[in-house]
Each structure stands twice: as structure tokens, then as C-alpha cells.
Coordinates of C-alpha atoms and ligand atoms in Angstrom, one line a residue:
M1397 CA 71.1 22.5 -3.4
S1398 CA 72.3 26.3 -3.8
L1399 CA 75.8 26.8 -4.9
D1400 CA 76.8 28.1 -1.5
S1401 CA 76.1 25.0 0.1
H1402 CA 79.0 23.3 -1.8
K1403 CA 81.4 24.8 0.4
S1404 CA 80.2 22.8 3.4
V1405 CA 80.6 19.5 1.6
A1406 CA 84.2 20.1 0.1
A1407 CA 86.5 17.1 0.8
T1408 CA 88.5 17.5 4.1
P1409 CA 92.0 18.2 3.0
D1410 CA 93.9 16.8 6.1
R1411 CA 94.0 13.0 6.6
A1412 CA 96.4 13.2 9.7
E1413 CA 93.6 12.9 12.2
T1414 CA 91.9 10.1 10.6
P1415 CA 91.7 7.2 13.1
F1416 CA 92.6 4.4 10.6
R1417 CA 95.7 2.5 10.2
S1418 CA 96.5 0.2 7.0
L1419 CA 99.4 -2.0 6.3
S1420 CA 99.7 -0.4 2.9
P1421 CA 101.0 3.0 2.0
A1422 CA 98.5 5.8 1.7
V1423 CA 98.0 7.1 -2.2
W1424 CA 98.5 10.8 -1.5
R1425 CA 97.3 13.0 -4.6
A1426 CA 98.1 16.5 -4.8
S1427 CA 98.9 19.4 -7.1
T1428 CA 98.2 21.9 -4.2
V1429 CA 100.1 21.4 -1.0
L1430 CA 98.7 23.8 1.8
F1431 CA 100.7 26.1 4.1
D1432 CA 99.9 27.2 7.7
S1433 CA 101.0 30.8 7.1
I1434 CA 101.6 33.2 4.3
G1435 CA 105.3 33.3 5.5
D1436 CA 105.4 29.6 5.1
F1437 CA 103.9 30.0 1.7
T1438 CA 106.5 32.6 0.4
R1439 CA 109.6 30.4 1.7
R1440 CA 108.0 27.2 0.2
R1441 CA 111.2 27.0 -2.0
E1442 CA 113.1 26.0 1.3
R1443 CA 111.0 22.9 1.4
L1444 CA 112.2 21.7 -2.0
Y1445 CA 114.5 19.0 -1.0
D1446 CA 113.2 17.6 2.3
G1447 CA 109.8 18.7 2.6
Y1448 CA 106.6 19.2 0.4
S1449 CA 106.1 22.3 -1.7
Y1450 CA 104.1 21.3 -4.9
G1451 CA 102.8 18.1 -6.2
I1452 CA 105.4 17.9 -8.8
T1453 CA 108.2 17.6 -6.2
G1454 CA 106.3 14.8 -4.4
T1455 CA 103.7 13.6 -1.9
P1456 CA 104.3 11.4 1.0
T1457 CA 103.6 8.4 -1.3
S1458 CA 106.5 9.3 -3.7
R1459 CA 108.9 10.1 -0.5
E1460 CA 108.0 6.8 0.9
L1461 CA 109.0 5.2 -2.3
E1462 CA 112.3 7.2 -2.4
R1463 CA 113.0 6.3 1.1
R1464 CA 112.6 2.5 0.5
V1465 CA 114.8 2.6 -2.8
A1466 CA 117.5 4.6 -0.9
A1467 CA 117.5 2.0 1.7
L1468 CA 117.8 -0.9 -0.7
E1469 CA 120.7 1.1 -2.5
G1470 CA 122.4 1.7 0.8
A1471 CA 122.1 5.4 -0.5
A1472 CA 121.2 8.7 1.4
H1473 CA 118.9 10.0 -1.2
C1474 CA 116.7 8.8 -4.0
V1475 CA 114.5 10.6 -6.5
V1476 CA 111.7 8.8 -8.6
L1477 CA 111.1 9.6 -12.2
P1478 CA 108.4 8.6 -14.6
S1479 CA 110.3 5.6 -16.3
G1480 CA 113.7 4.1 -16.2
Q1481 CA 114.6 6.2 -19.4
A1482 CA 113.6 9.3 -17.7
A1483 CA 115.9 8.5 -14.8
L1484 CA 118.8 8.0 -17.1
C1485 CA 118.1 11.2 -19.1
L1486 CA 117.5 13.3 -15.7
A1487 CA 120.9 12.1 -14.4
L1488 CA 122.7 13.0 -17.6
M1489 CA 121.1 16.3 -18.0
T1490 CA 122.0 17.0 -14.3
V1491 CA 125.6 16.3 -14.5
L1492 CA 126.6 17.4 -18.1
R1493 CA 126.9 20.9 -19.7
A1494 CA 128.2 22.2 -22.9
G1495 CA 131.8 21.3 -23.6
D1496 CA 131.8 18.2 -21.5
H1497 CA 132.8 14.8 -22.8
V1498 CA 130.8 11.8 -21.6
L1499 CA 131.7 8.2 -21.9
I1500 CA 128.8 5.7 -22.3
S1501 CA 128.9 1.9 -22.6
D1502 CA 128.1 0.7 -26.2
A1503 CA 126.0 -1.9 -24.3
A1504 CA 124.0 0.7 -22.5
Y1505 CA 120.2 0.7 -22.7
G1506 CA 119.5 1.8 -26.4
P1507 CA 117.2 4.7 -25.8
L1508 CA 120.0 6.2 -23.4
K1509 CA 122.4 6.0 -26.4
S1510 CA 119.9 7.7 -28.7
F1511 CA 119.4 10.5 -26.1
G1512 CA 123.4 10.9 -26.2
R1513 CA 123.6 10.9 -29.9
E1514 CA 120.3 12.6 -31.0
W1515 CA 120.0 15.3 -28.1
M1516 CA 122.9 15.6 -26.0
A1517 CA 125.4 15.9 -28.9
G1518 CA 123.2 18.9 -30.2
W1519 CA 123.7 20.6 -26.9
G1520 CA 127.5 20.7 -27.2
I1521 CA 128.3 17.6 -25.3
E1522 CA 130.7 15.3 -26.8
V1523 CA 129.4 11.6 -26.4
E1524 CA 131.6 8.7 -27.0
F1525 CA 130.7 5.1 -27.0
Y1526 CA 133.4 2.7 -25.4
P1527 CA 133.6 -1.1 -26.0
P1528 CA 131.5 -2.5 -23.1
A1529 CA 134.0 -5.1 -21.9
I1530 CA 137.0 -2.7 -22.1
E1531 CA 140.1 -3.2 -19.9
S1532 CA 140.3 -0.6 -17.1
A1533 CA 143.4 0.7 -18.5
A1534 CA 142.3 1.3 -21.9
L1535 CA 139.1 3.0 -20.4
E1536 CA 141.2 5.3 -18.5
A1537 CA 143.2 6.3 -21.6
L1538 CA 139.9 7.5 -22.9
M1539 CA 139.3 10.0 -20.1
R1540 CA 140.4 13.6 -20.8
P1541 CA 140.3 16.7 -18.9
A1542 CA 136.6 17.5 -20.4
T1543 CA 135.5 14.0 -19.2
R1544 CA 132.7 14.7 -16.6
L1545 CA 130.8 11.4 -16.7
L1546 CA 131.2 7.7 -17.1
C1547 CA 128.1 5.7 -17.8
L1548 CA 128.5 2.0 -16.8
E1549 CA 126.0 -0.9 -17.4
S1550 CA 127.2 -4.3 -16.7
P1551 CA 126.1 -6.7 -17.7
G1552 CA 125.1 -4.5 -20.8
S1553 CA 121.5 -4.5 -22.2
I1554 CA 121.1 -7.4 -24.6
T1555 CA 124.7 -8.2 -25.3
M1556 CA 125.5 -8.8 -21.4
E1557 CA 129.3 -7.9 -21.8
M1558 CA 130.6 -7.5 -18.3
L1559 CA 133.0 -4.5 -17.0
D1560 CA 135.2 -4.5 -14.0
I1561 CA 133.3 -2.0 -12.1
P1562 CA 135.5 -1.3 -9.2
A1563 CA 138.4 -0.8 -11.7
A1564 CA 136.5 1.6 -13.8
V1565 CA 135.4 3.4 -10.7
A1566 CA 139.2 3.9 -9.4
A1567 CA 140.1 5.1 -12.8
A1568 CA 137.1 7.7 -13.0
R1569 CA 138.0 8.8 -9.4
R1570 CA 141.8 9.6 -10.4
H1571 CA 140.3 12.0 -13.3
G1572 CA 137.5 13.6 -11.2
V1573 CA 135.0 11.9 -13.4
T1574 CA 131.7 11.2 -12.0
T1575 CA 130.3 7.6 -12.5
L1576 CA 126.8 6.4 -13.1
I1577 CA 125.4 2.8 -13.4
D1578 CA 122.3 1.6 -15.0
N1579 CA 121.9 -1.4 -12.3
T1580 CA 118.7 -2.7 -13.6
W1581 CA 119.6 -6.2 -14.3
A1582 CA 121.0 -7.1 -10.9
S1583 CA 118.8 -4.8 -8.8
P1584 CA 120.4 -3.6 -5.6
L1585 CA 119.8 -7.1 -4.2
G1586 CA 122.4 -8.4 -6.7
L1587 CA 124.6 -5.5 -6.8
R1588 CA 125.3 -2.7 -4.5
P1589 CA 127.0 0.1 -6.9
L1590 CA 127.3 2.9 -4.4
A1591 CA 129.1 0.2 -1.9
L1592 CA 131.6 -0.2 -4.8
G1593 CA 132.2 3.6 -5.1
V1594 CA 129.8 4.5 -8.0
D1595 CA 128.4 8.0 -7.6
I1596 CA 124.7 7.3 -9.2
S1597 CA 122.8 4.2 -9.3
V1598 CA 119.7 4.1 -11.8
E1599 CA 117.3 1.4 -11.9
A1600 CA 114.4 1.1 -14.3
A1601 CA 111.7 0.1 -11.6
S1602 CA 109.4 -0.7 -14.4
K1603 CA 111.3 -4.2 -14.4
M1604 CA 112.2 -5.9 -11.2
F1605 CA 110.9 -3.4 -8.8
G1606 CA 107.3 -3.1 -10.2
G1607 CA 107.7 -6.8 -11.3
H1608 CA 104.3 -7.3 -12.9
S1609 CA 104.7 -5.4 -16.3
D1610 CA 102.1 -3.0 -15.4
V1611 CA 103.9 0.1 -14.4
L1612 CA 106.7 2.5 -15.7
L1613 CA 109.0 4.1 -13.2
G1614 CA 112.6 4.9 -12.6
T1615 CA 114.9 5.7 -9.7
V1616 CA 118.0 7.6 -9.2
A1617 CA 120.0 7.0 -5.9
V1618 CA 123.0 9.0 -4.7
N1619 CA 124.9 9.6 -1.5
D1620 CA 126.3 13.1 -2.2
R1621 CA 123.8 15.8 -0.9
G1622 CA 124.9 18.5 -3.5
L1623 CA 124.1 16.0 -6.3
Y1624 CA 120.8 15.0 -4.8
E1625 CA 119.9 18.7 -4.6
K1626 CA 120.8 19.1 -8.3
L1627 CA 118.8 15.9 -9.2
R1628 CA 115.6 17.3 -7.3
S1629 CA 116.1 20.7 -8.8
A1630 CA 116.1 19.2 -12.3
Q1631 CA 113.2 16.8 -11.7
S1632 CA 111.2 19.8 -10.4
T1633 CA 112.3 22.2 -13.1
L1634 CA 111.7 19.7 -15.8
G1635 CA 108.2 18.8 -14.7
Q1636 CA 109.1 15.1 -14.1
S1637 CA 106.4 14.1 -11.6
V1638 CA 105.3 10.5 -11.0
S1639 CA 101.8 9.6 -10.1
P1640 CA 101.2 8.4 -6.7
E1641 CA 99.3 5.4 -8.0
D1642 CA 102.6 4.3 -10.0
C1643 CA 104.5 4.7 -6.7
F1644 CA 102.0 2.6 -4.7
L1645 CA 102.4 -0.3 -7.5
V1646 CA 106.2 0.1 -7.0
L1647 CA 105.9 0.1 -3.2
R1648 CA 103.8 -3.2 -3.4
G1649 CA 106.0 -4.6 -5.9
L1650 CA 109.2 -4.2 -3.6
E1651 CA 107.5 -6.2 -0.8
T1652 CA 108.0 -9.3 -2.8
L1653 CA 111.2 -8.4 -4.7
K1654 CA 113.5 -10.6 -2.9
V1655 CA 111.5 -13.8 -3.3
R1656 CA 110.6 -12.8 -7.0
L1657 CA 114.3 -12.3 -7.9
Q1658 CA 115.4 -15.4 -6.1
A1659 CA 113.0 -17.7 -7.7
Q1660 CA 113.3 -16.0 -11.3
A1661 CA 117.1 -16.1 -10.9
V1662 CA 117.1 -20.1 -10.2
A1663 CA 114.8 -20.7 -13.1
A1664 CA 116.8 -18.6 -15.3
L1665 CA 120.1 -20.5 -14.5
Q1666 CA 118.2 -23.8 -15.5
V1667 CA 116.8 -22.1 -18.7
A1668 CA 120.5 -21.1 -19.4
A1669 CA 121.8 -24.5 -19.0
L1670 CA 119.2 -26.0 -21.2
L1671 CA 120.1 -23.5 -24.0
A1672 CA 123.8 -24.3 -23.6
A1673 CA 123.0 -27.9 -24.2
Q1674 CA 121.2 -27.0 -27.7
P1675 CA 123.3 -27.7 -30.8
E1676 CA 121.2 -24.7 -32.4
V1677 CA 122.7 -22.4 -29.8
R1678 CA 126.1 -20.8 -30.6
S1679 CA 126.5 -19.2 -27.1
V1680 CA 124.7 -18.4 -24.0
L1681 CA 125.2 -14.7 -22.6
Y1682 CA 124.3 -15.0 -19.0
P1683 CA 127.2 -14.1 -16.7
P1684 CA 126.0 -16.3 -13.8
L1685 CA 126.2 -19.5 -16.1
P1686 CA 129.8 -20.9 -15.5
G1687 CA 131.6 -20.7 -18.8
S1688 CA 129.5 -17.6 -19.8
P1689 CA 131.5 -14.3 -20.8
G1690 CA 132.1 -12.4 -17.7
H1691 CA 131.3 -15.1 -15.3
A1692 CA 134.6 -14.7 -12.9
L1693 CA 133.5 -10.8 -12.6
W1694 CA 130.2 -11.7 -11.8
Q1695 CA 131.2 -14.2 -9.2
R1696 CA 133.5 -11.5 -7.6
D1697 CA 131.2 -8.5 -7.5
F1698 CA 127.7 -9.6 -7.4
H1699 CA 125.6 -11.1 -4.7
G1700 CA 123.0 -12.5 -7.0
A1701 CA 121.6 -13.0 -10.5
G1702 CA 119.0 -11.4 -12.6
C1703 CA 116.4 -13.0 -14.8
V1704 CA 116.8 -11.9 -18.1
L1705 CA 119.4 -13.7 -20.4
T1706 CA 120.4 -13.7 -24.0
F1707 CA 121.4 -16.5 -26.4
Q1708 CA 123.1 -16.3 -30.0
P1709 CA 121.2 -18.7 -32.4
R1710 CA 123.5 -20.8 -34.6
D1711 CA 122.8 -19.7 -38.1
W1712 CA 118.9 -19.9 -38.0
S1713 CA 117.0 -19.2 -41.2
E1714 CA 114.3 -16.6 -41.1
A1715 CA 111.9 -19.7 -41.3
Q1716 CA 113.5 -21.3 -38.5
T1717 CA 113.5 -18.1 -36.1
E1718 CA 109.5 -17.9 -37.0
A1719 CA 109.2 -21.5 -36.1
F1720 CA 111.0 -21.2 -32.7
F1721 CA 109.0 -18.0 -31.8
G1722 CA 105.7 -19.3 -33.2
A1723 CA 106.0 -22.7 -31.2
L1724 CA 106.3 -20.8 -27.8
R1725 CA 103.3 -21.0 -25.5
V1726 CA 104.4 -20.1 -22.0
F1727 CA 106.9 -17.4 -23.2
S1728 CA 105.1 -14.5 -24.8
I1729 CA 106.8 -12.2 -27.6
G1730 CA 107.5 -8.9 -26.1
A1731 CA 110.0 -6.3 -24.9
S1732 CA 110.5 -5.1 -21.3
W1733 CA 111.3 -7.8 -18.7
G1734 CA 111.4 -8.7 -15.1
G1735 CA 107.7 -9.3 -14.6
V1736 CA 106.2 -12.5 -13.4
H1737 CA 105.3 -13.6 -17.1
S1738 CA 108.4 -14.9 -19.1
L1739 CA 109.0 -13.2 -22.2
A1740 CA 111.0 -13.8 -25.7
A1741 CA 112.5 -11.1 -27.9
L1742 CA 114.7 -11.0 -31.2
Y1743 CA 117.1 -8.4 -31.7
P1744 CA 118.1 -8.9 -35.4
A1745 CA 121.8 -9.2 -37.0
S1746 CA 121.4 -5.6 -38.5
E1747 CA 120.9 -4.1 -34.8
Q1748 CA 124.0 -5.9 -33.7
Q1749 CA 126.1 -4.7 -36.8
S1750 CA 125.1 -1.2 -36.5
R1751 CA 126.9 -1.0 -33.1
T1752 CA 129.8 0.9 -32.5
H1753 CA 131.6 -2.0 -31.0
P1754 CA 129.7 -5.0 -32.1
C1755 CA 129.8 -8.2 -29.8
V1756 CA 128.3 -10.5 -32.3
Q1757 CA 127.5 -10.1 -36.3
S1758 CA 124.3 -12.2 -35.8
A1759 CA 120.8 -12.1 -34.3
L1760 CA 120.2 -12.3 -30.4
V1761 CA 117.6 -13.8 -28.5
R1762 CA 116.7 -12.6 -25.4
L1763 CA 114.6 -14.4 -22.7
S1764 CA 113.1 -12.8 -19.4
V1765 CA 112.3 -15.8 -17.0
G1766 CA 109.3 -15.3 -15.0
L1767 CA 107.4 -17.1 -12.2
E1768 CA 105.6 -20.0 -14.2
E1769 CA 106.4 -23.7 -13.1
L1770 CA 110.0 -24.1 -14.1
Q1771 CA 109.1 -27.3 -16.0
A1772 CA 106.5 -25.6 -18.0
L1773 CA 109.1 -23.2 -19.2
L1774 CA 111.9 -25.9 -20.2
D1775 CA 109.1 -27.9 -21.9
D1776 CA 108.0 -24.7 -23.7
L1777 CA 111.6 -24.2 -24.8
A1778 CA 112.3 -27.9 -25.8
G1779 CA 109.1 -27.6 -28.0
A1780 CA 110.4 -24.6 -29.7
F1781 CA 113.5 -26.1 -30.5
A1782 CA 111.7 -29.2 -31.8
A1783 CA 110.0 -26.9 -34.1
L1784 CA 112.9 -25.2 -35.3
R1785 CA 114.6 -28.7 -36.1
A1786 CA 111.4 -29.8 -38.1
C1787 CA 111.6 -26.7 -40.1
V1788 CA 115.3 -27.8 -41.5
A1789 CA 113.6 -29.3 -44.5
Ligands
LIG745 C1 113.8 -1.2 -19.6 C2 115.3 -0.6 -19.1 C3 115.4 0.8 -18.9 C4 114.3 1.6 -19.3 O1 113.3 1.7 -18.4 P1 111.7 2.3 -18.6 O2 111.1 2.2 -17.5 O3 111.1 1.2 -19.7 O4 112.0 3.5 -19.4 C5 116.7 1.3 -18.7 N1 117.7 0.4 -18.5 C6 117.5 -0.9 -18.6 C7 118.7 -1.7 -18.5 C8 116.4 -1.4 -19.1 O5 116.2 -2.8 -19.1

């Protein structure tokens, strides 16, 4: 075959006329996007927000995911990013400039706090961590003329403190402060932040949306058009593109989000009840559990529960901790959460004590409850507590 003949076997770039229909969304790959005329090409920036101009800004696959997530959030707009952490960082970089002051919950996702401390502070942004369960009047007292952004996470990562979200939003409004929430625990099925007046809702789609512990992705949803345009520009300028295959996996995950979340939340409540009945457990941190801190706020504001919960061991020795984790057969040891497989993780005492506003001084255990048989999960935990007791000698 001569080199010339390659031209005739090049892939057909346009799929629009293919007489094929599928129930699943197409995976469109592109760096290059084609234009009908040179005029269209030179005006391509006009397509940045609503159309297609270059692969980084999106293909029909990522736009379909953005449309679906926006609908779930009750939002006008959504931008997808390569991970939940990328989504949080992009939102902060979009809103904040040198000289601004940002309030971040001390129970925010750890790497977001690191981004604040190690990066934003170096860019001349003043980062302040507030107590995660702070009363709204005290939170309002922390707002100054330079405060631009209030970052919420409720329940907080690992320590699960709850905040009065509507009261915090009202306080922020009075001071012209933009609000952002990391809504990963509840997902939009459990909490609709934008309906409560929050400006920016971020989800780590790696967790419940994807649902199978095999994809990393994050989403940022907003109603304000100006804010959306800034987020899209930032996403494009910073080159934060998402693979269409990853978008496809999250689109597929969304098809079963509701049934997975409901089943996992039902199981998580049973797991929480088993934990609460153990003498070796000092406290269970799971707002849907009656008696757990923040239960009243959860009941008032949320439409459903998440599947990740934390408990505080009662003075376990290192050997007992190892016996407990070593006896687990159904729960696997690992971070991240929200998938169909149950997970267990330990957050040592030193990590709690080094917080600006510690919730506890001792270690915490976090469980993500998956879709295994509920009885198998309960038996697994009962076996781990038996192993822990046997270790006392
Ligand atoms: C996991 C997680 C993130 C980060 O998501 P990645 O996709 O892993 O970067 C952010 N917020 C919360 C609450 C999380 O649990």
C-alpha cells in the first residue's frame, strides 16, 4: 500500500449520520474539534461555554454528564473535573484572589485544607479554619470585609460534625460572602444545597456517583451564569480535562445511584446500631442514628443518609486495634468510600489532636458500607469485636 492510499482509509470524523442507536451514551474522544468555516474557527472562543471548541473544554460525553449532574443538583450549570479534589481546588481558585479571606471548616476534606494551608496562603489568601459545628452567630462573627468564601462540609469528613447550613448561608448572604459545600456524603439525593441557598455544590463523583471504586471524577454545580463562565474558563485555562471513558463510567453509575444509596444507607444504619451496642465503642458518629451528634439537624435538612460512618473506639490498645482490623473478612481495609464493597479505615489519635479544632483526642474508625448481604456485614463486625475481646489478655 502506498502512503497516498492512507488518506482514503482515514476514520470518518462525523458520527451524526450513523444509523445506530444505543441505550448507553456514546464515548466521544477529541482533542481536535472540527469547524465548518474559517470564520467559525476564528470565533471558536465564543463556543467555550455552551458549545465545543477544543477537547479540553469537553465533548458530548462530558457535557451529557454535566447535564445529568446539574439536573440532580437542581442547578443551571455543572463543570466536571478529574477528581473531587480537583473540583474543590478549581472552585477555590475561581473565587479567591490575593487579599481575600476564606473560612474553611476544620472538618473539610483533608487535602482541601492542605491546599488552603500550603498553596492558597502562599498566594496571599488568608485561610482560616473554623470549628466544624460552630453556632451561626459565632460563624458570622468570623466574617470580615475581606471574607470572600465560606467552605462548608456537613457532616464533616471523618469527624462528622453537623452545621446549621441554612443559618450559615443566611449569615454569608448578609456579608456578601459566596458559599461552597462539599456535598459528597449526602449526594444531591440526600441534600439539595442549591435549594438551601448555597452558591456552589461540589461532589466527589469518585464516591457515590461512580459507585464502584474504579473511577476518579469531581463535579461543581452552580446556578449563577457569571460564576459558571468563570469556572469553565478556569477549567479550560488550567487544562483540567476529563477522559470521556471516565465520564461514561460515572454516567453508568448514576443509573443506579438511587437504589445503591438507599440500600447502602439502610445497611449503614444497622451497622451504626450494632456499633452503638458494643461496650468497646465510645461513640458512633453518624447523624442519621438517633442520639448521634447532629441528628436533629440531619432530620430537619436532609432527605436521606450517606453510607459512610465513623466510631470512636473506647481505649483500644495497638494490639486490639490490629486484632479488630485483622479479623475483618467482608470489610476491606482502604480509603475512599461509596462503592459497592465495604471498607474500613483507621485515623490515629495524632491526626485528631493535630486539628485546629479537634473533635476527639483519640483514634477514629471509619466504615463505608457497601452492597454485601447485611447479615454478612454484621457478622463480620461481630467477629472483629470478638477478636478484639480475645486480645485483652
Ligand atoms: C473523597 C472525597 C473528596 C475527594 O475526591 P477525589 O475524587 O478522591 O479527589 C472530596 N471530598 C470528600 C468529602 C471526599 O470524601
